[in-house]
């Protein structure tokens, strides 16, 4: 219970700090652009384009016969907003966006963090099938 309360307070503090600096938003937008390897808690490769689109590369069989998922993204008040578009359906999700030691860290509403490192070079074989 105490750990959950502390996590909620830390998230609220981070949200207030990032939201207070609206001028930082264009900088955050530029930092997100590129290809990122999520290495924890799962293993994914995701590309964020300058035009506000994104693509998640899928391993064979990960989601049936889908090779990629995609949609739109933007940064709003320190939150990374992602809209998944599949079969004309839209699902919106968001996470607190931060950068630590060159890594992109996304923290969801439950306080769960995903960590991403910049990916350089070609798309790995497991995502090209």
Backbone as JSON, one array per atom type, in Angstrom:
{
  "sequence": "XXXXXXXXXXXXXXXXXXXXXXXXXXXXXXXXXXXXXXXXXXXXXXXXXXXXXXXXXXXXXXXXXXXXXXXXXXXXXXXXXXXXXXXXXXXXXXXXXXXXXXXXXXXXXXXXXXXXXXXXXXXXXXXXX",
  "N": [[0.82, -1.2, 0.0], [1.88, 1.29, 0.87], [4.03, 1.48, -0.9], [2.68, 1.67, -3.32], [1.37, 4.12, -2.97], [3.59, 5.84, -2.76], [4.64, 5.5, -5.34], [2.53, 6.59, -6.85], [2.62, 9.24, -5.93], [5.18, 9.99, -6.83], [4.81, 9.78, -9.59], [2.84, 11.77, -9.93], [4.32, 14.03, -9.17], [6.29, 14.03, -11.19], [4.65, 14.4, -13.44], [3.64, 16.98, -12.91], [6.02, 18.46, -12.95], [6.96, 18.1, -15.61], [4.76, 19.03, -17.08], [4.8, 21.67, -16.35], [6.77, 22.8, -17.86], [6.15, 23.67, -20.67], [7.48, 24.62, -22.88], [9.42, 22.79, -23.38], [8.32, 20.8, -24.88], [8.55, 20.68, -27.85], [11.22, 19.9, -27.97], [11.14, 17.41, -26.75], [9.54, 16.06, -28.63], [11.34, 15.94, -30.82], [13.33, 14.34, -29.69], [12.08, 11.88, -29.45], [11.74, 10.95, -32.04], [12.84, 8.46, -34.24], [14.28, 5.12, -34.21], [13.64, 2.71, -31.79], [14.68, 0.3, -29.37], [12.88, -1.57, -27.3], [13.79, -2.94, -24.34], [13.1, -3.82, -21.85], [10.09, -4.17, -20.08], [9.63, -6.06, -22.04], [10.58, -7.29, -25.32], [10.92, -5.41, -27.97], [10.73, -3.62, -31.13], [10.45, -0.37, -32.2], [9.51, 2.29, -34.31], [9.49, 5.77, -34.52], [8.29, 8.24, -36.53], [9.06, 11.46, -38.04], [6.78, 12.6, -39.1], [4.74, 12.02, -37.39], [3.8, 9.44, -37.36], [3.98, 5.98, -36.37], [5.62, 2.77, -36.09], [5.43, -0.52, -35.06], [7.48, -3.22, -35.05], [6.88, -6.6, -35.59], [7.54, -9.9, -34.4], [7.59, -13.04, -36.13], [4.53, -14.68, -35.89], [3.87, -13.43, -33.53], [1.62, -11.72, -33.39], [-0.56, -13.21, -34.8], [-0.56, -13.23, -38.3], [0.37, -10.69, -38.66], [2.8, -8.3, -39.56], [3.57, -5.8, -38.77], [2.45, -3.22, -36.53], [0.77, -0.1, -36.38], [0.28, 3.5, -36.34], [-0.57, 6.7, -35.05], [1.35, 9.26, -33.33], [2.17, 11.59, -30.68], [3.49, 14.18, -28.55], [2.26, 15.45, -25.58], [1.97, 17.7, -23.08], [4.12, 16.49, -21.66], [3.49, 13.84, -21.9], [3.62, 10.85, -23.79], [1.59, 10.23, -26.38], [-0.04, 7.65, -27.97], [-1.68, 6.33, -30.71], [-3.14, 3.46, -31.72], [-3.79, 2.07, -34.78], [-5.81, -0.15, -36.33], [-7.48, -2.15, -38.59], [-9.38, -0.1, -39.16], [-10.03, 0.69, -36.6], [-9.42, 2.59, -33.68], [-7.22, 2.87, -31.0], [-6.34, 4.49, -28.16], [-3.54, 5.3, -26.16], [-1.43, 6.27, -23.41], [1.61, 7.5, -21.92], [3.85, 8.61, -19.38], [6.57, 10.46, -20.44], [10.05, 10.27, -20.39], [13.62, 10.79, -20.26], [16.5, 9.0, -19.53], [19.84, 8.78, -18.97], [20.32, 8.65, -21.76], [18.42, 6.84, -22.55], [15.02, 6.16, -23.5], [12.3, 6.4, -21.42], [9.21, 5.12, -20.57], [6.42, 5.6, -18.59], [3.62, 4.07, -17.38], [0.15, 4.59, -16.3], [-0.11, 2.97, -14.09], [2.36, 3.03, -13.02], [4.24, 1.38, -14.14], [7.26, 0.9, -15.84], [8.67, 1.11, -19.08], [11.64, 0.51, -20.81], [13.77, 1.91, -23.26], [16.27, 1.7, -25.76], [18.15, 3.54, -28.17], [18.02, 2.37, -31.49], [20.31, 1.43, -33.9], [21.26, 1.01, -37.28], [20.33, -1.7, -39.57], [16.99, -3.16, -39.66], [16.57, -5.8, -37.41], [16.86, -9.36, -38.12], [14.81, -11.0, -36.97], [12.56, -9.46, -37.17], [12.11, -9.17, -39.81], [10.4, -10.88, -41.88]],
  "CA": [[0.0, 0.0, 0.0], [2.76, 2.46, 0.94], [4.79, 1.52, -2.15], [1.76, 2.16, -4.36], [1.18, 5.54, -2.7], [4.83, 6.53, -3.14], [4.71, 5.47, -6.8], [1.55, 7.56, -7.34], [3.14, 10.58, -5.64], [6.31, 10.24, -7.73], [4.24, 10.02, -10.92], [2.18, 13.08, -9.91], [5.39, 15.02, -9.17], [6.88, 14.06, -12.55], [3.67, 15.02, -14.34], [3.62, 18.42, -12.64], [7.29, 19.03, -13.39], [7.02, 18.12, -17.08], [3.69, 19.88, -17.6], [5.13, 23.07, -16.08], [7.72, 23.28, -18.86], [5.55, 23.44, -21.98], [8.45, 24.96, -23.92], [10.25, 21.61, -23.63], [7.61, 19.82, -25.71], [9.17, 20.44, -29.16], [12.47, 19.17, -27.76], [10.75, 16.02, -26.52], [9.12, 15.52, -29.92], [12.54, 15.62, -31.6], [14.06, 13.24, -29.06], [11.36, 10.63, -29.65], [11.9, 10.51, -33.44], [13.89, 7.46, -34.47], [13.94, 3.73, -33.93], [13.97, 2.37, -30.41], [14.56, -1.09, -28.95], [12.39, -1.76, -25.93], [14.49, -4.12, -23.83], [12.47, -4.27, -20.63], [9.96, -5.56, -19.65], [9.52, -6.97, -23.18], [11.6, -7.09, -26.36], [10.23, -4.89, -29.16], [11.39, -2.59, -31.93], [9.42, 0.59, -32.59], [10.04, 3.46, -35.02], [8.67, 6.97, -34.47], [8.66, 9.1, -37.65], [8.86, 12.91, -37.87], [5.44, 12.98, -39.54], [3.75, 11.66, -36.38], [3.39, 8.04, -37.47], [4.88, 5.03, -35.72], [5.49, 1.39, -36.54], [5.97, -1.54, -34.17], [7.84, -4.4, -35.81], [6.47, -7.81, -34.88], [8.2, -11.16, -34.73], [6.67, -13.99, -36.77], [3.62, -15.36, -34.98], [3.61, -12.64, -32.32], [0.2, -11.34, -33.5], [-1.04, -13.88, -36.02], [0.27, -13.01, -39.47], [0.75, -9.29, -38.76], [4.23, -8.01, -39.55], [3.74, -4.54, -38.05], [1.31, -2.43, -36.06], [1.13, 1.3, -36.54], [-0.7, 4.51, -36.01], [-0.11, 8.09, -34.88], [1.92, 9.58, -32.02], [2.54, 12.97, -30.4], [3.79, 14.48, -27.16], [1.33, 16.45, -25.05], [2.17, 17.95, -21.65], [5.03, 15.51, -21.09], [3.0, 12.48, -22.1], [3.67, 10.31, -25.14], [0.27, 9.72, -26.76], [0.06, 6.73, -29.08], [-2.95, 5.8, -31.19], [-2.97, 2.25, -32.52], [-4.83, 2.01, -35.82], [-5.87, -1.48, -36.92], [-8.82, -2.47, -39.11], [-10.21, 1.1, -38.99], [-10.31, 0.94, -35.2], [-8.39, 3.41, -33.04], [-7.09, 2.69, -29.56], [-5.4, 5.51, -27.66], [-2.88, 5.03, -24.89], [-0.45, 7.31, -23.11], [2.58, 7.21, -20.86], [4.76, 9.69, -19.04], [7.79, 10.36, -21.24], [11.26, 10.84, -19.81], [14.87, 10.27, -20.79], [17.48, 8.75, -18.47], [21.1, 8.24, -19.49], [20.19, 8.38, -23.19], [17.33, 5.9, -22.8], [13.66, 6.67, -23.4], [11.57, 5.66, -20.4], [7.78, 5.39, -20.58], [5.8, 5.15, -17.35], [2.17, 4.07, -17.55], [-0.64, 5.09, -15.17], [0.1, 2.09, -12.93], [3.73, 3.18, -12.57], [5.11, 0.41, -14.8], [8.18, 1.55, -16.76], [9.32, 0.39, -20.16], [12.9, 1.17, -21.13], [14.12, 1.8, -24.67], [17.56, 2.21, -26.21], [18.14, 3.85, -29.6], [18.47, 1.29, -32.37], [21.03, 1.9, -35.07], [21.5, -0.05, -38.26], [19.14, -2.28, -40.21], [16.0, -3.87, -38.83], [17.05, -7.17, -37.16], [16.23, -10.45, -38.89], [13.58, -11.54, -36.36], [11.44, -8.6, -37.54], [11.99, -9.19, -41.28], [9.96, -12.21, -42.31]],
  "C": [[0.87, 1.26, 0.0], [3.54, 2.59, -0.36], [3.93, 2.08, -3.28], [1.53, 3.66, -4.2], [2.41, 6.34, -3.11], [4.98, 6.59, -4.66], [3.75, 6.5, -7.4], [2.02, 8.99, -7.1], [4.3, 10.94, -6.57], [5.81, 10.54, -9.13], [3.58, 11.39, -10.97], [3.23, 14.2, -9.91], [6.0, 15.16, -10.55], [5.93, 14.73, -13.52], [3.64, 16.52, -14.15], [4.87, 19.09, -13.14], [7.34, 19.15, -14.9], [5.96, 19.05, -17.65], [4.03, 21.36, -17.39], [6.07, 23.65, -17.13], [7.2, 22.97, -20.26], [6.51, 23.75, -23.12], [9.32, 23.76, -24.26], [9.6, 20.63, -24.6], [8.22, 19.62, -27.09], [10.49, 19.68, -29.05], [12.17, 17.7, -27.54], [10.32, 15.36, -27.81], [10.33, 15.07, -30.73], [13.31, 14.45, -31.01], [13.39, 11.9, -29.28], [11.61, 10.07, -31.06], [13.09, 9.58, -33.57], [13.38, 6.08, -34.15], [14.49, 3.35, -32.57], [13.78, 0.88, -30.16], [14.1, -1.1, -27.5], [13.02, -3.05, -25.41], [13.94, -4.61, -22.49], [11.15, -3.54, -20.45], [9.81, -6.55, -20.81], [10.62, -6.64, -24.18], [10.88, -6.7, -27.64], [11.09, -3.89, -29.89], [10.31, -1.67, -32.45], [10.1, 1.81, -33.22], [9.03, 4.59, -34.95], [9.16, 7.92, -35.57], [8.35, 10.56, -37.34], [7.43, 13.33, -38.19], [4.34, 12.57, -38.55], [3.19, 10.26, -36.54], [4.4, 7.17, -36.73], [4.62, 3.64, -36.27], [6.17, 0.48, -35.53], [6.23, -2.77, -35.01], [7.55, -5.63, -34.98], [7.29, -9.01, -35.33], [7.15, -12.1, -35.31], [5.85, -14.72, -35.71], [3.26, -14.58, -33.73], [2.15, -12.19, -32.26], [-0.3, -11.91, -34.82], [-0.06, -13.7, -37.16], [0.66, -11.54, -39.65], [2.26, -9.14, -38.68], [4.53, -6.74, -38.76], [2.39, -4.06, -37.53], [1.73, -0.98, -36.23], [0.01, 2.22, -36.14], [-0.06, 5.88, -35.94], [0.47, 8.26, -33.48], [2.13, 11.09, -31.92], [2.84, 13.08, -28.91], [2.88, 15.62, -26.73], [1.53, 16.54, -23.55], [3.01, 16.86, -20.99], [4.6, 14.07, -21.22], [3.19, 12.09, -23.56], [2.3, 9.69, -25.41], [0.46, 8.87, -28.0], [-1.34, 6.25, -29.43], [-2.64, 4.62, -32.09], [-4.12, 2.21, -33.51], [-4.74, 0.63, -36.47], [-7.31, -1.76, -37.33], [-9.81, -1.33, -38.88], [-10.65, 1.35, -37.55], [-9.13, 1.67, -34.59], [-8.41, 3.13, -31.55], [-5.99, 3.63, -29.08], [-4.83, 5.08, -26.32], [-1.85, 6.12, -24.65], [0.45, 6.86, -21.98], [3.42, 8.45, -20.61], [6.08, 9.45, -19.75], [8.95, 11.0, -20.5], [12.47, 10.2, -20.48], [15.86, 10.17, -19.63], [18.71, 8.12, -19.09], [20.99, 7.83, -20.96], [19.1, 7.39, -23.54], [15.99, 6.62, -22.71], [12.93, 5.77, -22.4], [10.11, 6.1, -20.45], [7.18, 4.79, -19.32], [4.29, 5.23, -17.5], [1.47, 4.52, -16.27], [-0.46, 4.25, -13.92], [1.52, 2.18, -12.4], [4.71, 2.2, -13.19], [5.95, 1.12, -15.86], [8.6, 0.58, -17.86], [10.54, 1.2, -20.54], [13.3, 0.86, -22.56], [15.49, 2.4, -24.93], [17.45, 2.5, -27.7], [18.69, 2.67, -30.38], [19.15, 1.93, -33.57], [21.26, 0.72, -36.0], [20.21, -0.61, -38.81], [18.2, -2.93, -39.2], [16.5, -5.3, -38.64], [16.22, -8.24, -37.86], [14.91, -10.93, -38.3], [12.35, -10.71, -36.7], [11.25, -8.51, -39.06], [11.65, -10.6, -41.72], [8.87, -12.11, -43.34]]
}
